[in-house]
Amino acid sequence: MPNISGPLVRWFARVGRDLPWRRSRDPYGVWLSEIMLQQTQVERVKDYYTRFLATFPDVHTLAAAREERVLKLWEGLGYYRRARQLHAAAKRIVADHGGVFPRTAAELRSLPGIGRYTAGAIASIAFDAPEPIVEANSRRVLARVAGHDRPLDGPRGEAAIWEIAAAVVPRRAAGRFNQALMDLGALVCTPTRPLCTACPLATRCVAWRTRRTDAIPVPASRRETKRVRETALVIRHGDHVLVERRKPGEWWEGLWDFPRDAAAARGRKLGAVRYTVTHHAIECIVRERAAARRARPTKDRRWVTAAGLATLAMTAPGRRIAALLKPG
Ligand code: SF4
């Protein structure tokens, strides 16, 4: 691999993005931003990041918070497992490390929700450790610069791209280098029509020199979308409706939603909500019926009013179903 650090970091100093989490190298903020940025666009993360930090300014306040509160702040960001693991990791940092962030990638990876990428990002950005990172943007840049024309999915593809990342990360200022790599992927080396003539790595890039930017990276094999139908039940008792908490192992674990019943055809149809989760396209028919009596509430089952719904941490489809309700 050619040495790409110099031109890349100089480019970054000129045009790198000014993002809220880049104004400090505090590991807590770096960690929070990296978890939020997994599977969520930068623009969307900005507000969530600022609000979250205002509510839980450090690892101690987060560790002491109730999970419900953490999930509520996360509502709308999706992939709630991230929030639960963030919370669990905060508790571990306080309990096992006295509230001080571990500094090495290996120690960081022992915490819930911190994989190879996130550990590398925290260790390099907050502590300047020469750790490589691979995420969607840097993966594309690295594959193109190296002219790596084999598939990147699967364990083999992953291992190859991590090897390339490890070969290019500099001994010093690795955090700046890694951020520059991500910015180049986001701003210049875009998935389609990369701006090669404006790229600081053009003279070192194999894909550009050999006119193969369209072919690299090699697209991952596509998974087929599965169609699923389900029925959501709005069970009313007076001005209250029944909601349940999603169970461990289910999508949106720990968040509130309306009960599902695959077989239910009874009740008045209120409408339908369509949504996708991973490779599932789900059509959810929403039916409403009155309960003869109010089943006893439990930790994972509650009767709430419309105002009560607004305060719950709800799943994305649950929130859309709630919007279909008329006052009881
Ligand atoms: S020259 Fe083009 S393909 Fe190569 S890194 Fe730069 S933008 Fe990407």
CSV table of N, CA and C in Angstrom, one decimal, residues 7 33 77 95 108 126 149 169 190 195 253 328:
chain,number,residue,atom,x,y,z
A,7,PRO,N,-0.9,13.4,2.4
A,7,PRO,CA,-1.9,14.1,1.6
A,7,PRO,C,-3.3,14.1,2.2
A,33,SER,N,-20.8,9.1,20.1
A,33,SER,CA,-21.1,9.5,18.7
A,33,SER,C,-20.8,8.2,17.8
A,77,LEU,N,-34.1,6.9,16.7
A,77,LEU,CA,-32.8,6.6,16.1
A,77,LEU,C,-32.6,5.2,15.6
A,95,ALA,N,-18.4,0.4,37.3
A,95,ALA,CA,-18.2,-0.6,38.3
A,95,ALA,C,-16.8,-1.2,38.2
A,108,LEU,N,-11.2,-2.1,25.4
A,108,LEU,CA,-12.5,-1.5,24.9
A,108,LEU,C,-13.4,-2.5,24.3
A,126,ALA,N,-9.7,9.3,20.6
A,126,ALA,CA,-9.5,9.8,22.0
A,126,ALA,C,-8.1,9.7,22.5
A,149,ASP,N,-10.0,-5.9,-5.7
A,149,ASP,CA,-11.2,-6.2,-6.5
A,149,ASP,C,-11.8,-7.5,-6.2
A,169,VAL,N,-2.5,2.7,8.5
A,169,VAL,CA,-2.7,3.6,9.7
A,169,VAL,C,-1.3,4.1,10.2
A,190,THR,N,-17.2,8.9,-3.1
A,190,THR,CA,-18.6,8.5,-2.9
A,190,THR,C,-18.9,7.2,-3.6
A,195,LEU,N,-15.3,11.9,-6.8
A,195,LEU,CA,-14.7,13.1,-7.4
A,195,LEU,C,-13.2,12.9,-7.5
A,253,GLU,N,-36.2,-4.8,21.1
A,253,GLU,CA,-36.3,-5.3,22.5
A,253,GLU,C,-36.4,-4.2,23.5
A,328,GLY,N,-60.6,7.6,22.6
A,328,GLY,CA,-61.6,6.6,22.9
A,328,GLY,C,-62.8,7.2,23.6
